[in-house]
């Protein structure tokens, strides 16, 4: 069993910040860098290349033109910084207001609108890989506050956990959303599966809207329910109302809102009629000079391809403009809140990789959308009347061929655990679920088997290159026993003051 003390202090701190007893798995997994679990290029981990993200605040007349700012910060600091602009006493559990991102003191008063833009999966390692693909953002840096050493602050570095941090000013150790799927009310459940009640603490939007008698406009445009942690609980928060929310229906490729979200949020009737997708897809098709229905050889008639394309980023910006117009964002002196997540870079990273030309195109698209959004805010809200924050929820995993990473076969690891520990002949497994960062166990069945989480962790820690290979004989003898994990230990050890055995 590799104990948590085998990790770097910064890595251990991030794992601890992402742990919530009873919700997190009984065992923590930390692959040996740069290895990762699963063939879909997992981006879950405590390492700097996944943790370092852009964090930029911009708003002429409101945000001081500090340029590049030193000093460490996490995404838990974003909500309390925005609260300062709203002149709202917001006590963030884990974050703090960033002095360089606070009001400039120019006497322009509170902004009428605050906008949070998340470039999903566009961590600093992706921006560095495509340095010429984000000229709009780069040109704005001297006019705002760009935090050079911003990190997520917790591991696992996954969408649902980080978006809840953005919304609440708390880390998963406090807000409770430790993963995209975790133990909740005695069973494994996806985030928001039963509505927003799995988010333990209120968001800035929850508290602000209620404090203003729901006079503030609050809206979310995103891809999945995983992103709803930015806005919070809507009408299910005591004293709250049904804030506007628009999510993507992945089957139809259209804007929608799942039925189980309707008690908390309002789906605007005009959202399905927002145009712009067809011409954006046609323009993308014509990039190679031929109208053949293809984008870099991929069929744009396939919804799984189209939704990953830059056309969807452009379409999303059209929807944002419509919401700003229809919901009268910035129409009065009560600051309004708009949250949006551009998912395409993350989808491209999982399917084609962060090094691919498609990623460069995706970065250019969201960067162009940033410029368009600024023009929209100037036109609809008014110049000098808004603040925009831009960030990302994690980095992207490089191709194994470029790093020498071993892809840990999730199915093979699951089979190995079950073969070793499911020995009592019943149909119940000790293993409830396995993710790239942790393992959830059926504690009753584990006791019936006469086993402990420590025993399972010790077994997983010994999982090596030979175990992972379809044909162990094909692995060179001197590499066959190479460990693939830097850490596999019972989660209870995270609660100890040091990293050793109790």
CSV table of C-alpha atoms in Angstrom, one decimal:
chain,number,residue,atom,x,y,z
A,1,UNK,CA,0.0,0.0,0.0
A,2,UNK,CA,1.5,3.3,-1.1
A,3,UNK,CA,0.7,5.8,1.6
A,4,UNK,CA,-0.3,9.5,0.9
A,5,UNK,CA,3.2,10.6,2.1
A,6,UNK,CA,4.5,9.3,-1.2
A,7,UNK,CA,2.9,12.3,-2.9
A,8,UNK,CA,4.3,15.8,-3.1
A,9,UNK,CA,2.9,18.1,-0.4
A,10,UNK,CA,1.0,20.2,-3.0
A,11,UNK,CA,-0.5,17.0,-4.5
A,12,UNK,CA,-1.5,15.7,-1.1
A,13,UNK,CA,-3.1,19.0,-0.3
A,14,UNK,CA,-5.2,18.9,-3.4
A,15,UNK,CA,-6.3,15.3,-2.8
A,16,UNK,CA,-7.3,16.3,0.7
A,17,UNK,CA,-9.3,19.3,-0.5
A,18,UNK,CA,-11.2,17.0,-2.8
A,19,UNK,CA,-12.2,14.5,-0.2
A,20,UNK,CA,-15.6,14.4,1.6
A,21,UNK,CA,-16.2,11.5,4.1
A,22,UNK,CA,-19.1,9.3,3.1
A,23,UNK,CA,-19.2,10.6,-0.5
A,24,UNK,CA,-15.7,10.0,-1.7
A,25,UNK,CA,-14.5,6.5,-2.3
A,26,UNK,CA,-13.0,4.3,0.4
A,27,UNK,CA,-9.7,4.2,-1.5
A,28,UNK,CA,-7.8,7.0,-3.2
A,29,UNK,CA,-5.9,6.3,-6.5
A,30,UNK,CA,-3.1,8.5,-7.8
A,31,UNK,CA,-1.4,7.1,-10.9
A,32,UNK,CA,2.3,7.5,-11.3
A,33,UNK,CA,2.7,10.6,-13.4
A,34,UNK,CA,2.1,10.7,-16.4
A,35,UNK,CA,0.0,7.5,-16.3
A,36,UNK,CA,-3.8,7.8,-16.2
A,37,UNK,CA,-6.8,5.4,-15.9
A,38,UNK,CA,-9.0,4.8,-18.8
A,39,UNK,CA,-8.6,5.1,-22.6
A,40,UNK,CA,-10.6,8.3,-22.9
A,41,UNK,CA,-7.6,10.5,-21.7
A,42,UNK,CA,-8.7,11.1,-18.1
A,43,UNK,CA,-7.8,14.5,-16.8
A,44,UNK,CA,-8.3,13.7,-13.1
A,45,UNK,CA,-5.3,14.2,-10.9
A,46,UNK,CA,-3.4,16.5,-8.6
A,47,UNK,CA,-0.5,17.3,-10.9
A,48,UNK,CA,0.4,20.8,-11.9
A,49,UNK,CA,-0.3,20.3,-15.7
A,50,UNK,CA,-3.9,19.4,-14.9
A,51,UNK,CA,-4.4,21.9,-12.1
A,52,UNK,CA,-3.0,25.1,-13.6
A,53,UNK,CA,-5.8,27.1,-15.3
A,54,UNK,CA,-6.2,30.6,-16.6
A,55,UNK,CA,-7.9,33.0,-14.2
A,56,UNK,CA,-8.6,36.4,-15.7
A,57,UNK,CA,-10.8,39.3,-14.5
A,58,UNK,CA,-11.7,42.1,-16.9
A,59,UNK,CA,-14.0,45.1,-16.7
A,60,UNK,CA,-13.0,48.6,-17.8
A,61,UNK,CA,-13.9,50.9,-15.0
A,62,UNK,CA,-14.2,48.1,-12.5
A,63,UNK,CA,-11.1,45.8,-12.6
A,64,UNK,CA,-7.7,47.4,-12.1
A,65,UNK,CA,-5.4,47.0,-15.1
A,66,UNK,CA,-2.9,45.0,-13.1
A,67,UNK,CA,-1.8,42.8,-16.0
A,68,UNK,CA,0.1,39.6,-14.9
A,69,UNK,CA,-0.3,39.0,-11.2
A,70,UNK,CA,2.0,36.8,-9.1
A,71,UNK,CA,0.9,34.9,-6.0
A,72,UNK,CA,-1.0,31.6,-5.6
A,73,UNK,CA,-4.7,31.5,-5.9
A,74,UNK,CA,-7.4,28.8,-6.5
A,75,UNK,CA,-10.8,28.9,-8.1
A,76,UNK,CA,-12.4,29.1,-4.7
A,77,UNK,CA,-11.2,32.7,-4.7
A,78,UNK,CA,-13.4,33.7,-7.7
A,79,UNK,CA,-16.8,33.9,-6.0
A,80,UNK,CA,-15.6,36.1,-3.1
A,81,UNK,CA,-13.8,38.4,-5.6
A,82,UNK,CA,-17.0,38.8,-7.6
A,83,UNK,CA,-18.9,39.5,-4.4
A,84,UNK,CA,-16.6,42.5,-3.7
A,85,UNK,CA,-17.7,44.0,-7.0
A,86,UNK,CA,-21.3,43.5,-6.0
A,87,UNK,CA,-20.6,45.1,-2.6
A,88,UNK,CA,-22.1,41.9,-1.1
A,89,UNK,CA,-20.8,40.4,2.2
A,90,UNK,CA,-20.1,36.9,1.1
A,91,UNK,CA,-18.3,34.6,3.5
A,92,UNK,CA,-16.6,32.0,1.3
A,93,UNK,CA,-15.7,28.8,3.1
A,94,UNK,CA,-12.3,28.2,1.4
A,95,UNK,CA,-11.7,31.2,-0.9
A,96,UNK,CA,-10.7,34.8,-0.4
A,97,UNK,CA,-11.2,38.0,-2.4
A,98,UNK,CA,-8.2,38.7,-4.6
A,99,UNK,CA,-7.0,42.3,-4.2
A,100,UNK,CA,-5.8,42.7,-7.8
A,101,UNK,CA,-9.2,41.5,-9.0
A,102,UNK,CA,-11.3,43.8,-6.8
A,103,UNK,CA,-13.0,47.1,-7.8
A,104,UNK,CA,-10.6,49.6,-9.1
A,105,UNK,CA,-11.8,52.4,-6.9
A,106,UNK,CA,-12.5,54.6,-9.8
A,107,UNK,CA,-15.9,55.6,-8.5
A,108,UNK,CA,-17.9,53.9,-11.2
A,109,UNK,CA,-20.1,52.0,-8.7
A,110,UNK,CA,-21.2,48.4,-9.0
A,111,UNK,CA,-21.3,46.7,-12.4
A,112,UNK,CA,-24.8,46.0,-13.7
A,113,UNK,CA,-23.8,42.5,-14.9
A,114,UNK,CA,-21.1,40.0,-14.0
A,115,UNK,CA,-20.3,37.2,-16.4
A,116,UNK,CA,-18.3,34.0,-15.7
A,117,UNK,CA,-17.0,32.2,-18.7
A,118,UNK,CA,-15.4,28.7,-18.4
A,119,UNK,CA,-13.4,27.2,-21.2
A,120,UNK,CA,-13.9,23.6,-20.4
A,121,UNK,CA,-10.6,21.6,-20.4
A,122,UNK,CA,-8.5,24.6,-21.5
A,123,UNK,CA,-5.9,24.6,-18.8
A,124,UNK,CA,-2.7,26.4,-19.1
A,125,UNK,CA,-1.0,23.4,-20.7
A,126,UNK,CA,-3.4,23.5,-23.6
A,127,UNK,CA,-3.0,27.3,-24.1
A,128,UNK,CA,0.7,26.8,-24.1
A,129,UNK,CA,0.4,24.1,-26.7
A,130,UNK,CA,-1.5,26.5,-29.0
A,131,UNK,CA,0.0,29.9,-28.2
A,132,UNK,CA,-1.3,31.7,-31.4
A,133,UNK,CA,-4.9,30.5,-31.0
A,134,UNK,CA,-6.0,33.0,-28.4
A,135,UNK,CA,-5.1,36.5,-29.6
A,136,UNK,CA,-8.2,38.1,-28.1
A,137,UNK,CA,-7.5,36.9,-24.5
A,138,UNK,CA,-3.8,37.7,-24.9
A,139,UNK,CA,-4.5,41.2,-26.0
A,140,UNK,CA,-6.8,41.9,-23.0
A,141,UNK,CA,-4.4,40.7,-20.3
A,142,UNK,CA,-2.7,44.1,-19.8
A,143,UNK,CA,-6.1,45.7,-19.3
A,144,UNK,CA,-7.3,43.3,-16.5
A,145,UNK,CA,-5.9,41.0,-13.9
A,146,UNK,CA,-4.3,37.7,-15.1
A,147,UNK,CA,-3.4,35.4,-12.2
A,148,UNK,CA,-0.2,33.6,-13.2
A,149,UNK,CA,-0.4,30.9,-10.6
A,150,UNK,CA,-4.1,30.0,-10.5
A,151,UNK,CA,-4.9,26.4,-9.8
A,152,UNK,CA,-8.1,24.4,-9.3
A,153,UNK,CA,-7.1,23.6,-5.7
A,154,UNK,CA,-8.5,20.1,-5.4
A,155,UNK,CA,-8.3,16.6,-6.9
A,156,UNK,CA,-10.1,14.9,-8.7
A,157,UNK,CA,-9.9,17.7,-11.3
A,158,UNK,CA,-13.3,16.9,-12.9
A,159,UNK,CA,-16.1,19.1,-14.2
A,160,UNK,CA,-18.8,18.9,-11.6
A,161,UNK,CA,-16.5,19.3,-8.6
A,162,UNK,CA,-14.7,22.4,-10.0
A,163,UNK,CA,-17.8,24.2,-11.2
A,164,UNK,CA,-19.3,23.9,-7.8
A,165,UNK,CA,-16.1,25.5,-6.4
A,166,UNK,CA,-16.5,28.3,-8.9
A,167,UNK,CA,-20.0,28.9,-7.8
A,168,UNK,CA,-19.6,28.5,-4.0
A,169,UNK,CA,-16.1,29.8,-3.1
A,170,UNK,CA,-15.7,26.4,-1.4
A,171,UNK,CA,-13.6,23.3,-2.3
A,172,UNK,CA,-15.2,19.8,-2.5
A,173,UNK,CA,-14.1,19.1,1.1
A,174,UNK,CA,-16.8,21.7,2.0
A,175,UNK,CA,-19.4,21.8,-0.9
A,176,UNK,CA,-19.6,18.0,-1.2
A,177,UNK,CA,-19.5,17.5,-4.9
A,178,UNK,CA,-16.4,15.4,-5.0
A,179,UNK,CA,-16.8,13.9,-8.5
A,180,UNK,CA,-19.2,13.7,-11.5
A,181,UNK,CA,-20.6,10.6,-9.8
A,182,UNK,CA,-20.3,9.8,-6.1
A,183,UNK,CA,-22.0,8.2,-3.1
A,184,UNK,CA,-25.1,10.1,-2.2
A,185,UNK,CA,-27.9,9.0,0.2
A,186,UNK,CA,-26.5,5.5,0.3
A,187,UNK,CA,-26.1,4.8,-3.4
A,188,UNK,CA,-23.9,5.8,-6.3
A,189,UNK,CA,-25.5,8.8,-8.1
A,190,UNK,CA,-24.5,11.3,-10.7
A,191,UNK,CA,-24.4,15.0,-9.9
A,192,UNK,CA,-27.8,16.7,-9.9
A,193,UNK,CA,-29.5,13.3,-10.4
A,194,UNK,CA,-32.0,14.2,-7.7
A,195,UNK,CA,-31.8,18.0,-8.4
A,196,UNK,CA,-29.3,20.4,-6.8
A,197,UNK,CA,-29.7,19.1,-3.2
A,198,UNK,CA,-26.4,17.3,-3.3
A,199,UNK,CA,-24.6,20.7,-3.3
A,200,UNK,CA,-24.3,21.2,0.4
A,201,UNK,CA,-23.5,24.9,0.6
A,202,UNK,CA,-25.2,27.8,-1.2
A,203,UNK,CA,-23.6,29.6,-4.2
A,204,UNK,CA,-22.9,33.2,-4.5
A,205,UNK,CA,-25.9,33.4,-6.9
A,206,UNK,CA,-28.2,31.7,-4.4
A,207,UNK,CA,-27.4,34.2,-1.6
A,208,UNK,CA,-27.2,37.3,-3.8
A,209,UNK,CA,-30.5,36.7,-5.6
A,210,UNK,CA,-32.3,36.1,-2.3
A,211,UNK,CA,-30.8,39.1,-0.7
A,212,UNK,CA,-32.2,41.2,-3.5
A,213,UNK,CA,-35.7,39.7,-3.2
A,214,UNK,CA,-35.0,37.8,-6.5
A,215,UNK,CA,-34.7,41.1,-8.4
A,216,UNK,CA,-31.3,40.0,-9.8
A,217,UNK,CA,-31.3,38.1,-13.0
A,218,UNK,CA,-29.3,34.8,-12.8
A,219,UNK,CA,-28.7,32.6,-15.8
A,220,UNK,CA,-26.7,29.5,-16.9
A,221,UNK,CA,-25.8,28.3,-20.4
A,222,UNK,CA,-23.8,25.1,-20.4
A,223,UNK,CA,-23.6,21.6,-21.7
A,224,UNK,CA,-24.5,19.3,-18.8
A,225,UNK,CA,-26.0,19.2,-15.4
A,226,UNK,CA,-22.4,19.0,-14.1
A,227,UNK,CA,-22.0,22.7,-14.7
A,228,UNK,CA,-25.0,23.8,-12.7
A,229,UNK,CA,-22.9,24.1,-9.5
A,230,UNK,CA,-22.0,27.6,-10.7
A,231,UNK,CA,-25.6,28.8,-10.2
A,232,UNK,CA,-26.6,26.5,-7.4
A,233,UNK,CA,-30.1,25.6,-6.2
A,234,UNK,CA,-32.5,28.0,-8.0
A,235,UNK,CA,-36.1,27.8,-6.6
A,236,UNK,CA,-35.0,24.9,-4.3
A,237,UNK,CA,-33.0,27.3,-2.2
A,238,UNK,CA,-35.1,28.8,0.6
A,239,UNK,CA,-36.3,32.1,-0.7
A,240,UNK,CA,-35.0,31.5,-4.2
A,241,UNK,CA,-36.7,31.6,-7.6
A,242,UNK,CA,-36.4,29.6,-10.8
A,243,UNK,CA,-33.3,31.1,-12.4
A,244,UNK,CA,-32.9,30.7,-16.2
A,245,UNK,CA,-30.9,27.6,-17.2
A,246,UNK,CA,-30.2,26.2,-20.7
A,247,UNK,CA,-28.3,22.9,-21.2
A,248,UNK,CA,-27.5,20.8,-24.2
A,249,UNK,CA,-29.6,17.7,-25.1
A,250,UNK,CA,-26.8,15.4,-26.2
A,251,UNK,CA,-29.1,13.1,-28.1
A,252,UNK,CA,-30.7,15.8,-30.3
A,253,UNK,CA,-27.8,18.3,-30.2
A,254,UNK,CA,-30.3,21.1,-29.3
A,255,UNK,CA,-30.7,23.4,-26.3
A,256,UNK,CA,-32.9,21.9,-23.7
A,257,UNK,CA,-33.3,21.4,-19.9
A,258,UNK,CA,-33.8,18.0,-18.3
A,259,UNK,CA,-37.3,17.6,-16.8
A,260,UNK,CA,-35.9,16.9,-13.4
A,261,UNK,CA,-34.3,20.4,-13.4
A,262,UNK,CA,-37.5,22.2,-14.0
A,263,UNK,CA,-38.5,22.5,-10.3
A,264,UNK,CA,-35.3,24.5,-9.7
A,265,UNK,CA,-34.8,26.3,-13.0
A,266,UNK,CA,-36.7,27.9,-15.8
A,267,UNK,CA,-36.1,27.0,-19.5
A,268,UNK,CA,-36.8,30.0,-21.7
A,269,UNK,CA,-39.2,29.3,-24.5
A,270,UNK,CA,-37.1,31.2,-27.0
A,271,UNK,CA,-34.0,29.1,-26.6
A,272,UNK,CA,-34.8,26.4,-29.2
A,273,UNK,CA,-35.4,29.1,-31.8
A,274,UNK,CA,-32.0,30.7,-31.6
A,275,UNK,CA,-30.4,30.4,-35.0
A,276,UNK,CA,-26.9,30.4,-36.3
A,277,UNK,CA,-25.9,26.7,-36.1
A,278,UNK,CA,-26.5,25.8,-39.7
A,279,UNK,CA,-24.5,28.6,-41.2
A,280,UNK,CA,-21.7,28.0,-38.7
A,281,UNK,CA,-21.6,24.3,-39.7
A,282,UNK,CA,-21.6,25.3,-43.4
A,283,UNK,CA,-18.8,27.7,-42.9
A,284,UNK,CA,-16.8,25.1,-41.0
A,285,UNK,CA,-17.4,22.6,-43.8
A,286,UNK,CA,-16.1,25.1,-46.4
A,287,UNK,CA,-12.8,25.6,-44.6
A,288,UNK,CA,-11.1,23.0,-46.9
A,289,UNK,CA,-12.7,24.6,-50.0
A,290,UNK,CA,-15.3,21.9,-50.6
A,291,UNK,CA,-18.8,21.6,-49.4
A,292,UNK,CA,-18.7,17.9,-48.6
A,293,UNK,CA,-20.2,17.6,-45.1
A,294,UNK,CA,-16.8,17.0,-43.5
A,295,UNK,CA,-14.7,18.7,-40.9
A,296,UNK,CA,-11.1,17.5,-41.1
A,297,UNK,CA,-12.4,14.2,-42.5
A,298,UNK,CA,-15.2,13.8,-39.8
A,299,UNK,CA,-18.9,13.7,-40.8
A,300,UNK,CA,-20.6,16.9,-39.6
A,301,UNK,CA,-24.0,15.1,-39.9
A,302,UNK,CA,-22.9,13.0,-37.0
A,303,UNK,CA,-24.2,14.8,-33.9
A,304,UNK,CA,-21.2,13.4,-31.9
A,305,UNK,CA,-18.9,15.2,-34.3
A,306,UNK,CA,-20.9,18.4,-34.8
A,307,UNK,CA,-21.3,19.1,-31.1
A,308,UNK,CA,-17.5,18.9,-30.7
A,309,UNK,CA,-17.0,21.4,-33.5
A,310,UNK,CA,-16.3,25.2,-33.3
A,311,UNK,CA,-19.7,25.8,-34.8
A,312,UNK,CA,-21.3,25.0,-31.5
A,313,UNK,CA,-19.2,27.6,-29.7
A,314,UNK,CA,-20.4,30.2,-32.1
A,315,UNK,CA,-24.0,29.1,-31.7
A,316,UNK,CA,-23.7,29.2,-27.9
A,317,UNK,CA,-22.6,32.9,-28.2
A,318,UNK,CA,-25.8,33.6,-30.2
A,319,UNK,CA,-27.8,32.1,-27.4
A,320,UNK,CA,-26.0,34.2,-24.8
A,321,UNK,CA,-26.8,37.3,-26.7
A,322,UNK,CA,-30.5,36.4,-26.8
A,323,UNK,CA,-30.6,35.7,-23.1
A,324,UNK,CA,-28.9,39.1,-22.3
A,325,UNK,CA,-31.5,40.8,-24.5
A,326,UNK,CA,-34.6,38.9,-23.4
A,327,UNK,CA,-33.9,38.8,-19.7
A,328,UNK,CA,-32.8,42.5,-19.6
A,329,UNK,CA,-29.4,41.8,-18.2
A,330,UNK,CA,-27.9,45.0,-16.8
A,331,UNK,CA,-31.2,46.9,-17.1
A,332,UNK,CA,-31.1,48.2,-13.6
A,333,UNK,CA,-28.7,48.9,-10.7
A,334,UNK,CA,-29.0,45.4,-9.2
A,335,UNK,CA,-26.1,43.4,-10.5
A,336,UNK,CA,-27.1,40.4,-12.6
A,337,UNK,CA,-25.1,37.1,-12.9
A,338,UNK,CA,-24.5,35.1,-16.1
A,339,UNK,CA,-22.6,31.8,-16.1
A,340,UNK,CA,-21.5,29.9,-19.2
A,341,UNK,CA,-19.4,26.9,-20.0
A,342,UNK,CA,-17.9,26.3,-23.5
A,343,UNK,CA,-17.6,22.5,-23.6
A,344,UNK,CA,-16.1,21.9,-27.0
A,345,UNK,CA,-12.3,22.1,-26.0
A,346,UNK,CA,-12.9,19.4,-23.4
A,347,UNK,CA,-14.8,17.2,-25.9
A,348,UNK,CA,-12.0,17.6,-28.5
A,349,UNK,CA,-9.4,16.8,-25.9
A,350,UNK,CA,-11.0,13.5,-25.0
A,351,UNK,CA,-11.6,12.4,-28.6
A,352,UNK,CA,-8.7,13.8,-30.6
A,353,UNK,CA,-6.2,15.0,-28.0
A,354,UNK,CA,-4.9,18.4,-26.9
A,355,UNK,CA,-2.2,18.4,-29.6
A,356,UNK,CA,-4.6,18.0,-32.5
A,357,UNK,CA,-5.3,20.7,-35.1
A,358,UNK,CA,-9.0,20.4,-34.0
A,359,UNK,CA,-8.0,21.6,-30.6
A,360,UNK,CA,-6.3,24.6,-32.1
A,361,UNK,CA,-9.5,25.4,-34.0
A,362,UNK,CA,-11.5,24.9,-30.8
A,363,UNK,CA,-9.3,27.4,-28.9
A,364,UNK,CA,-9.6,29.9,-31.7
A,365,UNK,CA,-13.4,29.6,-31.7
A,366,UNK,CA,-13.8,30.2,-28.0
A,367,UNK,CA,-11.3,33.0,-28.1
A,368,UNK,CA,-13.3,34.6,-30.9
A,369,UNK,CA,-16.5,34.0,-28.9
A,370,UNK,CA,-14.9,36.0,-26.0
A,371,UNK,CA,-14.4,39.0,-28.3
A,372,UNK,CA,-18.0,38.6,-29.5
A,373,UNK,CA,-19.3,38.4,-25.9
A,374,UNK,CA,-17.5,41.6,-25.0
A,375,UNK,CA,-19.1,43.4,-27.9
A,376,UNK,CA,-22.5,42.0,-26.8
A,377,UNK,CA,-22.0,43.3,-23.3
A,378,UNK,CA,-20.9,46.7,-24.5
A,379,UNK,CA,-23.9,47.0,-26.7
A,380,UNK,CA,-26.6,45.4,-24.5
A,381,UNK,CA,-25.4,46.3,-21.0
A,382,UNK,CA,-23.3,49.3,-21.7
A,383,UNK,CA,-19.6,50.1,-21.8
A,384,UNK,CA,-18.1,50.2,-18.4
A,385,UNK,CA,-21.1,48.5,-16.8
A,386,UNK,CA,-19.9,44.9,-16.5
A,387,UNK,CA,-17.2,42.6,-15.2
A,388,UNK,CA,-16.2,39.4,-16.9
A,389,UNK,CA,-14.2,36.5,-15.3
A,390,UNK,CA,-12.7,33.8,-17.5
A,391,UNK,CA,-11.2,30.5,-16.3
A,392,UNK,CA,-11.1,26.8,-17.0
A,393,UNK,CA,-11.9,23.8,-14.9
A,394,UNK,CA,-8.8,21.6,-15.6
A,395,UNK,CA,-6.1,21.0,-18.1
A,396,UNK,CA,-5.9,18.3,-20.7
A,397,UNK,CA,-4.0,15.1,-20.8
A,398,UNK,CA,-1.2,14.8,-23.5
A,399,UNK,CA,-1.1,11.8,-25.8
A,400,UNK,CA,0.7,8.8,-24.2
A,401,UNK,CA,3.0,8.7,-27.1
A,402,UNK,CA,4.4,12.1,-26.3
A,403,UNK,CA,4.9,11.5,-22.5
A,404,UNK,CA,5.6,7.8,-22.2
A,405,UNK,CA,2.4,7.3,-20.1
A,406,UNK,CA,0.9,3.9,-19.6
A,407,UNK,CA,-2.9,3.9,-20.0
A,408,UNK,CA,-4.1,1.9,-17.0
A,409,UNK,CA,-6.8,-0.4,-18.3
A,410,UNK,CA,-9.9,0.4,-16.2
A,411,UNK,CA,-11.7,-2.9,-17.1
A,412,UNK,CA,-8.6,-5.0,-16.4
A,413,UNK,CA,-8.1,-3.4,-13.0
A,414,UNK,CA,-11.8,-3.9,-12.1
A,415,UNK,CA,-11.6,-7.5,-13.1
A,416,UNK,CA,-8.4,-8.0,-11.0
A,417,UNK,CA,-10.1,-6.5,-7.9
A,418,UNK,CA,-13.2,-8.7,-8.3
A,419,UNK,CA,-11.2,-11.8,-9.0
A,420,UNK,CA,-9.2,-11.3,-5.9
A,421,UNK,CA,-11.9,-10.1,-3.4
A,422,UNK,CA,-15.2,-11.6,-4.6
A,423,UNK,CA,-14.6,-15.1,-3.3
A,424,UNK,CA,-17.7,-16.0,-1.2
A,425,UNK,CA,-19.8,-17.2,-4.1
A,426,UNK,CA,-22.6,-14.7,-4.0
A,427,UNK,CA,-23.6,-12.3,-6.7
A,428,UNK,CA,-22.7,-9.2,-4.7
A,429,UNK,CA,-19.3,-7.6,-5.4
A,430,UNK,CA,-17.1,-5.7,-3.0
A,431,UNK,CA,-16.6,-3.1,-5.7
A,432,UNK,CA,-19.3,-0.5,-6.2
A,433,UNK,CA,-17.5,1.7,-8.6
A,434,UNK,CA,-14.0,2.7,-9.8
A,435,UNK,CA,-13.1,6.1,-11.3
A,436,UNK,CA,-9.7,7.4,-12.4
A,437,UNK,CA,-9.1,8.8,-8.9
A,438,UNK,CA,-10.9,6.6,-6.4
A,439,UNK,CA,-12.6,3.3,-5.5
A,440,UNK,CA,-16.0,2.9,-3.8
A,441,UNK,CA,-16.5,-0.3,-1.9
A,442,UNK,CA,-19.6,-2.2,-0.6
A,443,UNK,CA,-18.5,-2.1,3.0
A,444,UNK,CA,-21.0,-4.8,4.1
A,445,UNK,CA,-19.8,-7.2,1.4
A,446,UNK,CA,-16.2,-6.4,2.2
A,447,UNK,CA,-16.8,-7.4,5.8
A,448,UNK,CA,-18.5,-10.6,4.7
A,449,UNK,CA,-15.4,-11.4,2.7
A,450,UNK,CA,-13.3,-10.8,5.7
A,451,UNK,CA,-11.4,-8.0,4.0
A,452,UNK,CA,-10.7,-4.3,4.8
A,453,UNK,CA,-10.2,-1.2,2.6
A,454,UNK,CA,-6.5,-1.3,3.5
A,455,UNK,CA,-6.2,-4.8,2.1
A,456,UNK,CA,-7.9,-3.8,-1.2
A,457,UNK,CA,-5.7,-0.7,-1.3
A,458,UNK,CA,-2.5,-2.8,-0.8
A,459,UNK,CA,-3.6,-5.1,-3.7
A,460,UNK,CA,-4.3,-2.1,-6.0
A,461,UNK,CA,-0.9,-0.5,-5.1
A,462,UNK,CA,0.8,-3.7,-6.4
A,463,UNK,CA,-0.9,-3.5,-9.8
A,464,UNK,CA,2.0,-3.3,-12.3
A,465,UNK,CA,2.8,-3.2,-16.0
A,466,UNK,CA,2.5,-7.0,-16.3
A,467,UNK,CA,-0.9,-7.0,-14.7
A,468,UNK,CA,-2.1,-4.3,-17.0
A,469,UNK,CA,-1.0,-5.9,-20.3
A,470,UNK,CA,-3.3,-8.2,-22.3
A,471,UNK,CA,-0.2,-10.3,-22.8
A,472,UNK,CA,2.2,-10.0,-19.9
A,473,UNK,CA,4.8,-11.9,-21.9
A,474,UNK,CA,4.9,-9.0,-24.4
A,475,UNK,CA,6.2,-6.6,-21.6
A,476,UNK,CA,10.0,-6.6,-21.4
A,477,UNK,CA,11.0,-8.5,-18.3
A,478,UNK,CA,12.8,-5.5,-16.8
A,479,UNK,CA,9.5,-3.5,-17.0
A,480,UNK,CA,7.0,-6.2,-16.1
A,481,UNK,CA,7.0,-5.3,-12.4
A,482,UNK,CA,7.0,-1.5,-12.9
A,483,UNK,CA,4.3,0.0,-10.5
A,484,UNK,CA,1.7,2.1,-12.3
A,485,UNK,CA,0.4,4.0,-9.3
A,486,UNK,CA,2.1,6.6,-7.1
A,487,UNK,CA,-0.6,6.2,-4.4
A,488,UNK,CA,-3.3,3.7,-3.5
A,489,UNK,CA,-4.4,4.1,0.1
A,490,UNK,CA,-7.5,4.2,2.3
A,491,UNK,CA,-9.2,7.5,2.2
A,492,UNK,CA,-9.4,7.7,6.0
A,493,UNK,CA,-5.7,8.4,6.1
A,494,UNK,CA,-6.4,11.8,4.6
A,495,UNK,CA,-8.0,12.8,7.8
A,496,UNK,CA,-4.8,12.3,9.8
A,497,UNK,CA,-2.6,15.3,10.6
A,498,UNK,CA,0.4,13.5,8.9
A,499,UNK,CA,0.6,11.1,6.0
A,500,UNK,CA,1.6,8.0,7.9
A,501,UNK,CA,-0.2,5.0,9.3
A,502,UNK,CA,-2.6,5.7,12.2
